[in-house]
Amino acid sequence: MSTLRSALLQRAYGSDTEANITGNLAAIRQAAGQGAALVVLSELHDTPYFCQIEDPALCRLAQPLPGPASERYASAAREAGIVLVCSFFERRAAGLYHNTAVVFEKDGSLAGRYRKMHIPDDPAYYEKFYFTPGDLGFHAIPTSVGRLGILVCWDQWYPEAARLMALDGADLLIYPTAIGWEPSDELSEKQRQLDAWVTVQRGHAIANGLPVLSVNRVGFEPSPSGRGGIQFWGNSFATGPQGECLCQAPDDKESTLLVELDAHRTENVRRIWPFLRDRRIDAYSDLTRRYRDPA
Amino acid sequence: MSTLRSALLQRAYGSDTEANITGNLAAIRQAAGQGAALVVLSELHDTPYFCQIEDPALCRLAQPLPGPASERYASAAREAGIVLVCSFFERRAAGLYHNTAVVFEKDGSLAGRYRKMHIPDDPAYYEKFYFTPGDLGFHAIPTSVGRLGILVCWDQWYPEAARLMALDGADLLIYPTAIGWEPSDELSEKQRQLDAWVTVQRGHAIANGLPVLSVNRVGFEPSPSGRGGIQFWGNSFATGPQGECLCQAPDDKESTLLVELDAHRTENVRRIWPFLRDRRIDAYSDLTRRYRDPA
């Protein structure tokens, strides 16, 4: 391939799981009809973002992988003839759940999975309650459209994750995500948060010479606690390997972004900025330490 | 301290070393007069950027540290009562040179040094010819205004370097640098390069919850080869610990940026975004590998 047409599906999700899935499948078909060869959904796209509260009963939303829910997406990938990146609440065993991205090949087969490694725990994002930290490490998933470096949401703040995917031969970085504003925050704080979210991911593109696709959900989801909620900020975007912005969705609307990724750009950008050549691997060992505590 | 007033000295340098030094010392005094407690010069600030060609004779520009040149800056720090970040071409032995940042305390004593770890080698930036890669590792330098995570130019593209400084307790990241445009490049390419340079450093601020000071030189320096030269792009800047831009210099003028850094912002930003808490140090060991080669 010389260019890869990719689709980023920024959607809003409600409490009706079947409606969420049906809408996703329709958006996948539509993107394929527009020539996309790679389609990416946002994080946990079958349900509202349920981690706003800690409730053991919500574990009923978890699904085995493969399982009935994932099979519908596998079929969609096969029927549309596209590579599809999904994100599920994976039930591995009773009391053992993961936040898992799954890649389906264009024949519907499972290309690979990635279990979210960095798990947040902030007010309204109580993910440590639900998700066991991933135990599959950072490995790019080989597909017919390239090696996909799939990372999920909170991972996006970690340069280590992006770098390990680059070292594993990833051709692009993909971040399904679910992030939004606390509505009571000041506008200036909201702007700083959104800007930081975009900037740190553009930084991963630059430091690794890789395109980045970041797909967020959109819309307000009230908290089941009855107080407040999250205004998911959309702004799904794609960059090239110099961090150059290729497209960006609005903060308040569902949107399918179609973007052409130039497979030769990484090669050319890494020739002028050969950062991988000069890494000081002899001096990086303390990256595996929590902190260098004062003596 | 609750705020730290810092000065970034973006200057242009010519072939008259004495004039360069005299001008630097005057700018340091002026910044101190404006209340700066920390003053940062750009990379290799006593000479033109001599690495545009490979010429063994240029090694005459290297200086012992401490030595006559550094002593003048030590005196300036003492007289002005400021912490001063300098950058020298260090002569360690015959045929053994480094690109070395030096920090002077406000009493003129040597607070510490950092030898540039990542060394570039691009057309017109033939640094591997002149500079032995640093052998002091990544260590924040303790001073009376905080622990300074000093890194130099090409280091700015490496998230590993910024992270190691954060793990070493740095209170801020400081990048003396010398980077510019190839005048014959297209305007769009120039814009992408400048934007990437700012963005990747803002990314380090965000990922580590630290302010960043980046100080570049400005002005056109012709190549001693007689063909072409570098248009140093200025744009020295400071960000807070969310990557928010606090100030930025123009691309075509000498400029002293004065900026107030809020010492409490890092504490507060890291409480809402506690990235250090969730690093997967159990899964980072391959960061010390060059690449994960295909089996």
Coordinates of C-alpha atoms in Angstrom, one line a residue:
Chain A
M1 CA 0.0 0.0 0.0
S2 CA 1.2 3.6 -0.5
T3 CA -1.7 5.1 1.4
L4 CA -4.0 3.7 4.0
R5 CA -7.5 5.1 4.3
S6 CA -8.5 5.0 7.9
A7 CA -11.8 5.9 9.6
L8 CA -12.1 7.1 13.2
L9 CA -15.7 6.7 14.5
Q10 CA -16.4 9.3 17.1
R11 CA -19.8 8.4 18.6
A12 CA -22.0 9.1 21.6
Y13 CA -23.3 6.2 23.6
G14 CA -26.4 5.7 25.7
S15 CA -27.9 3.1 28.1
D16 CA -29.3 0.9 25.3
T17 CA -26.5 -1.5 24.5
E18 CA -28.2 -2.9 21.5
A19 CA -28.7 0.5 20.0
N20 CA -25.0 1.3 20.6
I21 CA -23.9 -1.9 18.9
T22 CA -26.3 -1.4 16.0
G23 CA -25.2 2.2 15.5
N24 CA -21.5 1.1 15.6
L25 CA -22.1 -1.6 13.0
A26 CA -23.9 0.9 10.7
A27 CA -21.0 3.4 11.1
I28 CA -18.5 0.6 10.2
R29 CA -20.4 -0.3 7.1
Q30 CA -20.7 3.3 6.1
A31 CA -16.9 3.9 6.6
A32 CA -16.1 0.8 4.6
G33 CA -18.4 2.1 1.8
Q34 CA -16.3 5.3 1.8
G35 CA -13.2 3.2 1.1
A36 CA -11.7 2.9 4.6
A37 CA -9.5 -0.2 5.0
L38 CA -9.0 0.4 8.7
V39 CA -11.8 1.4 11.1
V40 CA -11.3 2.4 14.7
L41 CA -13.9 2.6 17.4
S42 CA -13.5 4.5 20.7
E43 CA -13.0 2.8 24.1
L44 CA -15.7 0.6 25.6
H45 CA -18.1 1.4 22.7
D46 CA -21.0 -0.9 23.6
T47 CA -22.1 0.9 26.8
P48 CA -22.1 4.2 28.6
Y49 CA -18.8 4.8 30.4
F50 CA -19.7 2.8 33.4
C51 CA -16.7 3.6 35.6
Q52 CA -18.2 6.8 36.9
I53 CA -19.2 4.8 40.0
E54 CA -18.0 1.6 41.7
D55 CA -20.8 -0.9 41.5
P56 CA -20.1 -4.7 41.5
A57 CA -23.4 -5.2 39.6
L58 CA -21.9 -3.4 36.6
C59 CA -19.6 -6.4 36.1
R60 CA -22.5 -8.0 34.3
L61 CA -21.5 -5.8 31.3
A62 CA -18.3 -7.8 30.9
Q63 CA -18.1 -10.2 28.0
P64 CA -16.0 -13.2 27.2
L65 CA -13.6 -12.7 24.3
P66 CA -14.4 -14.2 21.8
G67 CA -18.0 -14.1 22.7
P68 CA -21.4 -13.1 21.3
A69 CA -20.7 -9.4 21.3
S70 CA -17.3 -9.6 19.7
E71 CA -18.6 -12.1 17.1
R72 CA -20.9 -9.4 15.7
Y73 CA -17.9 -7.1 15.2
A74 CA -15.9 -9.9 13.7
S75 CA -18.7 -10.5 11.2
A76 CA -18.9 -6.8 10.4
A77 CA -15.2 -6.7 9.7
R78 CA -15.5 -9.8 7.4
E79 CA -18.6 -8.4 5.6
A80 CA -17.0 -5.0 5.1
G81 CA -13.6 -6.4 4.3
I82 CA -11.8 -4.1 6.7
V83 CA -9.5 -4.3 9.6
L84 CA -11.4 -3.3 12.7
V85 CA -10.2 -2.0 16.1
C86 CA -12.7 -2.6 18.9
S87 CA -12.6 -2.2 22.7
F88 CA -14.4 -4.4 25.1
F89 CA -14.9 -5.0 28.9
E90 CA -13.4 -8.5 28.9
R91 CA -14.6 -11.1 31.3
R92 CA -11.7 -13.5 31.8
A93 CA -13.0 -15.2 34.8
A94 CA -15.4 -14.4 37.7
G95 CA -13.8 -11.4 39.4
L96 CA -11.1 -11.0 36.7
Y97 CA -11.9 -8.4 34.1
H98 CA -9.8 -6.4 31.6
N99 CA -10.2 -3.3 29.4
T100 CA -9.3 -5.0 26.2
A101 CA -8.8 -3.8 22.6
V102 CA -9.4 -6.4 19.9
V103 CA -8.3 -6.3 16.3
F104 CA -10.3 -8.2 13.7
E105 CA -8.8 -9.0 10.3
K106 CA -10.8 -8.3 7.1
D107 CA -11.7 -12.0 7.0
G108 CA -13.2 -11.7 10.5
S109 CA -10.4 -13.6 12.2
L110 CA -8.9 -12.4 15.5
A111 CA -5.6 -10.6 14.6
G112 CA -4.8 -9.9 18.2
R113 CA -5.7 -8.3 21.5
Y114 CA -4.2 -5.7 23.8
R115 CA -5.2 -5.5 27.5
K116 CA -4.9 -1.9 28.8
M117 CA -1.7 -1.7 30.8
H118 CA -2.0 1.6 32.6
I119 CA -5.2 1.8 34.6
P120 CA -6.4 5.2 36.0
D121 CA -8.3 5.9 39.1
D122 CA -9.6 9.4 39.4
P123 CA -12.9 10.7 40.6
A124 CA -15.5 9.5 38.0
Y125 CA -12.9 7.3 36.3
Y126 CA -12.8 4.4 38.9
E127 CA -11.1 2.0 36.5
K128 CA -8.9 0.3 39.1
F129 CA -12.1 -1.1 40.6
Y130 CA -13.1 -2.8 37.3
F131 CA -10.0 -3.5 35.3
T132 CA -7.1 -5.8 36.2
P133 CA -4.0 -4.2 34.7
G134 CA -3.1 -5.9 31.4
D135 CA -0.7 -8.8 31.4
L136 CA 0.1 -9.1 27.7
G137 CA 2.7 -6.3 27.6
F138 CA 3.2 -3.9 24.8
H139 CA 3.1 -5.7 21.4
A140 CA 2.2 -4.4 18.0
I141 CA -0.5 -6.5 16.3
P142 CA 0.3 -7.6 12.8
T143 CA -2.5 -7.1 10.3
S144 CA -2.9 -6.9 6.5
V145 CA -2.7 -3.1 6.8
G146 CA 0.4 -3.0 8.9
R147 CA 1.5 -3.6 12.5
L148 CA -0.9 -1.7 14.8
G149 CA 0.4 -0.3 18.1
I150 CA -2.9 -0.3 20.0
L151 CA -2.9 1.5 23.3
V152 CA -6.0 2.6 25.3
C153 CA -6.9 5.9 26.9
W154 CA -4.7 6.4 30.1
D155 CA -1.8 4.8 28.2
Q156 CA -1.8 7.9 26.1
W157 CA 0.0 9.8 28.9
Y158 CA 2.9 7.3 28.9
P159 CA 5.8 7.8 26.5
E160 CA 7.1 4.4 27.6
A161 CA 4.1 2.7 26.0
A162 CA 4.4 4.5 22.7
R163 CA 8.1 3.8 22.6
L164 CA 7.8 0.1 23.3
M165 CA 5.2 -0.2 20.4
A166 CA 7.7 1.6 18.1
L167 CA 10.5 -0.7 19.2
D168 CA 8.1 -3.6 18.4
G169 CA 7.8 -2.4 14.8
A170 CA 4.5 -0.6 15.0
D171 CA 3.5 1.2 11.8
L172 CA 1.1 3.5 13.6
L173 CA -0.2 4.1 17.1
I174 CA -3.9 3.8 17.8
Y175 CA -5.6 5.1 21.0
P176 CA -9.3 4.2 21.6
T177 CA -10.2 6.5 24.5
A178 CA -13.0 7.9 26.7
I179 CA -12.0 11.2 28.2
G180 CA -14.0 14.3 29.0
W181 CA -14.5 17.3 31.1
E182 CA -15.8 17.7 34.6
P183 CA -18.6 20.2 33.7
S184 CA -17.9 22.4 36.8
D185 CA -14.3 23.0 35.8
E186 CA -13.4 26.5 34.6
L187 CA -13.2 27.0 30.8
S188 CA -9.4 27.7 31.0
E189 CA -8.8 24.4 32.8
K190 CA -10.9 22.5 30.3
Q191 CA -8.9 24.0 27.5
R192 CA -5.6 23.1 29.1
Q193 CA -6.7 19.5 29.6
L194 CA -7.9 19.1 26.1
D195 CA -4.8 20.8 24.7
A196 CA -2.5 18.6 26.9
W197 CA -4.3 15.4 25.7
V198 CA -3.8 16.3 22.1
T199 CA -0.2 17.5 22.6
V200 CA 1.1 14.5 24.5
Q201 CA -0.1 12.2 21.8
R202 CA 1.3 14.4 19.1
G203 CA 4.5 14.1 21.1
H204 CA 4.4 10.3 20.8
A205 CA 4.0 10.7 17.0
I206 CA 7.1 13.0 16.9
A207 CA 9.3 11.1 19.2
N208 CA 8.7 7.8 17.4
G209 CA 8.1 9.0 13.8
L210 CA 4.7 7.3 13.7
P211 CA 1.2 8.4 12.7
V212 CA -1.3 8.5 15.6
L213 CA -5.0 7.8 15.5
S214 CA -6.9 8.8 18.6
V215 CA -10.6 8.1 18.9
N216 CA -12.7 9.5 21.7
R217 CA -16.4 9.3 22.5
V218 CA -18.6 12.4 22.6
G219 CA -21.6 13.6 24.5
F220 CA -22.7 14.1 28.1
E221 CA -23.2 11.0 30.3
P222 CA -24.8 11.6 33.7
S223 CA -23.3 9.8 36.6
P224 CA -25.5 6.9 38.0
S225 CA -24.8 8.5 41.4
G226 CA -27.3 11.1 40.4
R227 CA -24.7 13.9 40.8
G228 CA -22.8 15.3 37.9
G229 CA -21.4 13.4 34.9
I230 CA -18.8 13.6 32.2
Q231 CA -18.9 15.7 29.1
F232 CA -16.8 13.6 26.8
W233 CA -14.9 16.0 24.7
G234 CA -14.6 14.3 21.3
N235 CA -11.8 15.9 19.4
S236 CA -10.8 12.6 17.9
F237 CA -7.8 13.3 15.6
A238 CA -5.1 11.9 13.4
T239 CA -1.5 13.0 13.0
G240 CA 1.4 12.2 10.7
P241 CA 4.8 11.1 11.9
Q242 CA 6.0 14.6 12.5
G243 CA 3.0 15.2 14.8
E244 CA 1.3 17.2 12.1
C245 CA -2.4 17.3 12.5
L246 CA -4.3 15.6 9.6
C247 CA -7.8 16.0 10.9
Q248 CA -9.7 16.6 14.1
A249 CA -13.4 16.1 15.1
P250 CA -15.5 18.7 17.0
D251 CA -16.1 18.5 20.7
D252 CA -19.9 18.2 20.5
K253 CA -20.9 16.0 17.6
E254 CA -20.7 12.5 16.3
S255 CA -18.3 12.4 13.5
T256 CA -16.5 9.9 11.2
L257 CA -13.1 11.1 10.2
L258 CA -11.6 9.7 7.1
V259 CA -7.9 10.1 6.8
E260 CA -5.2 9.0 4.3
L261 CA -2.0 7.8 5.9
D262 CA 1.1 7.9 3.7
A263 CA 3.1 4.7 4.4
H264 CA 6.3 6.3 3.1
R265 CA 6.2 9.3 5.4
T266 CA 7.5 7.4 8.4
E267 CA 10.5 6.2 6.4
N268 CA 11.3 9.7 5.2
V269 CA 10.7 11.4 8.5
R270 CA 12.9 8.9 10.3
R271 CA 15.7 9.5 7.8
I272 CA 15.8 13.2 8.6
W273 CA 15.2 12.7 12.4
P274 CA 16.7 9.3 13.2
F275 CA 15.9 9.3 16.9
L276 CA 16.0 5.5 17.2
R277 CA 19.6 5.6 16.1
D278 CA 20.8 7.6 19.1
R279 CA 18.9 6.3 22.1
R280 CA 21.2 5.8 25.1
I281 CA 20.1 2.3 26.0
D282 CA 23.2 2.0 28.2
A283 CA 21.8 4.8 30.4
Y284 CA 18.0 3.9 30.5
S285 CA 17.9 1.2 33.1
D286 CA 16.4 3.3 35.8
L287 CA 13.2 3.7 33.7
T288 CA 12.2 0.4 35.3
R289 CA 12.4 2.0 38.7
R290 CA 9.5 3.7 40.5
Y291 CA 11.6 6.6 41.5
R292 CA 15.2 7.5 42.4
D293 CA 14.7 8.1 46.1
P294 CA 17.0 10.6 47.7
A295 CA 19.9 8.9 49.5
Chain B
M1 CA 9.8 30.0 47.3
S2 CA 6.3 30.2 45.9
T3 CA 7.3 31.5 42.5
L4 CA 10.6 31.4 40.7
R5 CA 11.3 34.2 38.3
S6 CA 13.4 32.8 35.4
A7 CA 15.1 34.5 32.5
L8 CA 15.6 32.8 29.1
L9 CA 18.3 34.6 27.1
Q10 CA 17.7 34.1 23.3
R11 CA 20.7 35.7 21.6
A12 CA 22.5 35.7 18.2
Y13 CA 26.1 34.8 18.1
G14 CA 28.9 35.9 15.7
S15 CA 32.5 35.0 15.1
D16 CA 33.9 37.3 17.8
T17 CA 34.0 35.2 20.9
E18 CA 34.8 38.1 23.2
A19 CA 31.8 40.0 21.9
N20 CA 29.6 37.0 22.4
I21 CA 30.8 36.6 26.0
T22 CA 30.5 40.3 26.8
G23 CA 27.0 40.4 25.5
N24 CA 26.0 37.3 27.5
L25 CA 27.4 38.8 30.7
A26 CA 25.5 42.0 30.0
A27 CA 22.3 40.2 29.4
I28 CA 22.8 38.2 32.6
R29 CA 23.2 41.3 34.6
Q30 CA 20.2 42.9 33.0
A31 CA 18.0 39.8 33.7
A32 CA 19.2 39.8 37.3
G33 CA 18.3 43.5 37.6
Q34 CA 14.8 42.6 36.5
G35 CA 14.5 40.1 39.4
A36 CA 15.4 36.8 37.7
A37 CA 16.7 34.3 40.2
L38 CA 17.5 31.7 37.5
V39 CA 19.1 32.6 34.2
V40 CA 19.5 30.2 31.2
L41 CA 21.6 30.7 28.2
S42 CA 21.3 28.7 24.9
E43 CA 23.6 25.9 23.7
L44 CA 27.3 26.7 23.0
H45 CA 26.7 30.4 23.6
D46 CA 30.3 31.6 23.3
T47 CA 30.8 30.9 19.6
P48 CA 28.9 30.4 16.3
Y49 CA 27.4 27.0 16.0
F50 CA 30.7 25.4 14.7
C51 CA 29.3 22.0 13.9
Q52 CA 28.1 23.0 10.4
I53 CA 31.4 21.4 9.1
E54 CA 33.9 18.8 10.3
D55 CA 37.2 20.6 11.0
P56 CA 39.7 19.3 13.6
A57 CA 41.1 22.8 13.9
L58 CA 37.8 23.9 15.5
C59 CA 38.6 21.8 18.5
R60 CA 40.7 24.9 19.6
L61 CA 37.4 26.3 20.7
A62 CA 37.1 23.7 23.5
Q63 CA 37.7 24.9 27.0
P64 CA 38.6 23.1 30.2
L65 CA 35.9 23.1 32.9
P66 CA 36.5 24.9 35.1
G67 CA 38.6 27.2 33.0
P68 CA 39.1 30.8 32.1
A69 CA 35.8 31.1 30.1
S70 CA 33.7 29.3 32.7
E71 CA 35.2 31.4 35.5
R72 CA 33.8 34.6 34.0
Y73 CA 30.3 33.1 34.1
A74 CA 30.8 31.9 37.6
S75 CA 31.8 35.4 38.6
A76 CA 28.7 36.8 36.8
A77 CA 26.5 34.4 38.8
R78 CA 28.1 35.5 42.1
E79 CA 28.0 39.2 41.3
A80 CA 24.3 39.0 40.2
G81 CA 23.4 36.6 42.9
I82 CA 21.6 34.2 40.5
V83 CA 21.7 30.6 39.5
L84 CA 23.1 30.4 36.0
V85 CA 22.8 27.7 33.4
C86 CA 25.6 27.8 30.8
S87 CA 26.7 25.5 27.9
F88 CA 30.3 24.9 26.9
F89 CA 32.4 22.9 24.5
E90 CA 34.3 21.1 27.2
R91 CA 37.9 20.0 26.6
R92 CA 38.4 16.9 28.9
A93 CA 41.6 15.7 27.3
A94 CA 43.3 16.0 23.9
G95 CA 40.8 14.4 21.5
L96 CA 38.1 14.0 24.2
Y97 CA 35.5 16.7 24.1
H98 CA 31.9 17.0 25.4
N99 CA 28.9 19.3 24.9
T100 CA 28.5 20.2 28.5
A101 CA 25.9 22.2 30.5
V102 CA 27.2 23.8 33.7
V103 CA 25.2 25.2 36.5
F104 CA 26.6 27.9 38.8
E105 CA 25.2 28.7 42.2
K106 CA 24.4 32.3 43.2
D107 CA 27.7 32.3 45.2
G108 CA 29.6 31.4 42.0
S109 CA 30.3 27.8 43.0
L110 CA 29.8 24.9 40.6
A111 CA 26.4 23.3 41.3
G112 CA 26.9 20.6 38.8
R113 CA 27.3 19.7 35.2
Y114 CA 25.6 17.6 32.6
R115 CA 27.3 16.2 29.5
K116 CA 24.9 15.9 26.6
M117 CA 23.9 12.3 26.3
H118 CA 22.1 12.1 22.9
I119 CA 24.4 13.4 20.1
P120 CA 23.0 14.1 16.7
D121 CA 24.7 13.8 13.3
D122 CA 22.7 15.4 10.5
P123 CA 23.9 17.5 7.6
A124 CA 25.1 20.8 9.1
Y125 CA 24.9 19.3 12.6
Y126 CA 28.0 17.1 12.6
E127 CA 28.1 16.8 16.4
K128 CA 29.3 13.2 16.5
F129 CA 32.6 14.4 15.1
Y130 CA 33.1 16.8 18.0
F131 CA 31.3 15.5 21.0
T132 CA 31.9 12.3 22.9
P133 CA 28.5 11.1 24.2
G134 CA 28.0 12.1 27.8
D135 CA 29.0 9.6 30.5
L136 CA 27.4 11.2 33.6
G137 CA 23.9 9.9 33.0
F138 CA 20.7 11.7 33.7
H139 CA 20.8 13.4 37.1
A140 CA 19.0 16.5 38.3
I141 CA 21.3 19.2 39.7
P142 CA 20.4 20.4 43.1
T143 CA 20.5 24.2 43.5
S144 CA 19.1 26.9 45.8
V145 CA 16.2 27.4 43.3
G146 CA 15.3 23.7 43.0
R147 CA 16.6 20.6 41.3
L148 CA 17.3 21.4 37.7
G149 CA 16.8 18.7 35.0
I150 CA 19.2 20.0 32.5
L151 CA 19.2 18.4 29.0
V152 CA 20.7 19.7 25.8
C153 CA 19.2 20.2 22.3
W154 CA 18.9 16.7 20.7
D155 CA 18.0 15.3 24.1
Q156 CA 14.7 17.2 23.6
W157 CA 13.4 14.5 21.2
Y158 CA 13.9 11.7 23.8
P159 CA 11.1 11.1 26.3
E160 CA 13.4 8.7 28.2
A161 CA 15.7 11.7 29.1
A162 CA 12.9 13.8 30.5
R163 CA 11.4 10.9 32.4
L164 CA 14.7 10.0 34.0
M165 CA 15.1 13.6 35.2
A166 CA 11.6 13.5 36.7
L167 CA 12.4 10.2 38.4
D168 CA 15.5 11.9 39.8
G169 CA 13.4 14.6 41.4
A170 CA 13.8 17.4 38.9
D171 CA 11.6 20.4 39.7
L172 CA 11.8 21.7 36.1
L173 CA 13.3 20.7 32.8
I174 CA 15.7 23.0 31.0
Y175 CA 16.9 22.7 27.4
P176 CA 19.7 24.9 26.1
T177 CA 19.5 24.3 22.4
A178 CA 20.7 25.4 18.9
I179 CA 18.3 24.4 16.2
G180 CA 17.2 26.1 13.0
W181 CA 16.0 25.9 9.5
E182 CA 17.7 24.8 6.3
P183 CA 16.8 28.0 4.4
S184 CA 16.0 26.1 1.2
D185 CA 13.3 24.0 2.8
E186 CA 9.7 24.8 2.0
L187 CA 7.7 27.0 4.4
S188 CA 5.4 24.1 5.3
E189 CA 8.3 21.9 6.2
K190 CA 9.8 24.6 8.3
Q191 CA 6.5 25.1 10.1
R192 CA 6.2 21.4 10.8
Q193 CA 9.7 21.2 12.2
L194 CA 9.3 24.2 14.5
D195 CA 5.9 22.9 15.6
A196 CA 7.3 19.4 16.3
W197 CA 10.1 20.9 18.3
V198 CA 7.8 22.9 20.6
T199 CA 5.2 20.1 20.8
V200 CA 7.5 17.3 21.8
Q201 CA 8.9 19.4 24.7
R202 CA 5.4 20.4 25.8
G203 CA 4.8 16.7 25.8
H204 CA 7.6 16.1 28.2
A205 CA 6.1 18.8 30.5
I206 CA 2.7 17.0 30.4
A207 CA 4.0 13.5 30.8
N208 CA 6.1 14.4 33.8
G209 CA 4.0 17.3 35.3
L210 CA 7.0 19.6 35.1
P211 CA 7.7 23.1 33.8
V212 CA 9.9 23.3 30.8
L213 CA 12.3 26.1 29.8
S214 CA 13.8 25.8 26.3
V215 CA 16.3 28.4 25.2
N216 CA 17.4 28.6 21.5
R217 CA 19.7 30.9 19.7
V218 CA 18.5 33.1 16.8
G219 CA 19.9 34.5 13.6
F220 CA 21.5 33.3 10.4
E221 CA 24.9 31.7 10.6
P222 CA 26.6 31.0 7.3
S223 CA 28.4 27.7 6.8
P224 CA 32.2 27.9 6.9
S225 CA 32.0 25.7 3.8
G226 CA 30.8 28.8 1.9
R227 CA 27.6 27.1 0.9
G228 CA 24.3 27.8 2.8
G229 CA 24.0 28.0 6.6
I230 CA 21.5 27.7 9.4
Q231 CA 18.7 30.1 10.2
F232 CA 18.4 29.5 13.9
W233 CA 14.7 29.8 14.7
G234 CA 14.6 31.3 18.1
N235 CA 11.1 30.6 19.6
S236 CA 12.6 30.0 23.1
F237 CA 9.6 29.2 25.3
A238 CA 8.5 28.2 28.8
T239 CA 5.6 26.0 29.7
G240 CA 3.9 25.0 32.9
P241 CA 3.5 21.4 34.1
Q242 CA 0.3 20.8 32.0
G243 CA 2.3 21.9 28.9
E244 CA 0.6 25.2 28.9
C245 CA 2.6 27.9 27.1
L246 CA 3.7 30.7 29.4
C247 CA 5.8 32.7 26.9
Q248 CA 7.5 32.4 23.6
A249 CA 10.1 34.5 21.8
P250 CA 10.0 35.5 18.1
D251 CA 11.9 33.6 15.4
D252 CA 13.9 36.5 14.2
K253 CA 15.0 38.7 17.2
E254 CA 17.1 38.5 20.3
S255 CA 14.9 38.4 23.3
T256 CA 15.0 38.0 27.1
L257 CA 11.9 36.1 28.3
L258 CA 11.0 36.6 32.0
V259 CA 8.7 34.0 33.4
E260 CA 7.3 33.3 36.8
L261 CA 7.2 29.6 37.6
D262 CA 4.7 28.6 40.3
A263 CA 6.3 26.0 42.5
H264 CA 2.9 24.7 43.7
R265 CA 1.6 23.9 40.2
T266 CA 3.5 20.7 39.8
E267 CA 2.2 19.4 43.1
N268 CA -1.4 20.2 42.1
V269 CA -1.2 19.0 38.5
R270 CA 0.3 15.7 39.6
R271 CA -2.6 15.2 42.1
I272 CA -5.1 15.4 39.3
W273 CA -2.9 13.5 36.8
P274 CA -0.8 11.1 38.9
F275 CA 1.0 9.5 36.0
L276 CA 4.0 8.5 38.1
R277 CA 1.7 6.3 40.2
D278 CA 0.7 4.1 37.4
R279 CA 3.9 3.4 35.5
R280 CA 4.2 -0.3 34.5
I281 CA 7.7 -0.7 35.6
D282 CA 7.3 -4.4 35.4
A283 CA 6.8 -4.2 31.7
Y284 CA 9.3 -1.5 30.7
S285 CA 12.5 -3.6 30.5
D286 CA 12.7 -3.6 26.7
L287 CA 13.2 0.2 26.8
T288 CA 16.9 -0.7 27.2
R289 CA 16.9 -2.6 24.0
R290 CA 17.8 -1.1 20.6
Y291 CA 14.8 -2.7 18.9
R292 CA 12.7 -5.9 19.2
D293 CA 13.8 -7.5 16.0
P294 CA 11.4 -9.8 14.3
A295 CA 11.9 -13.5 15.2

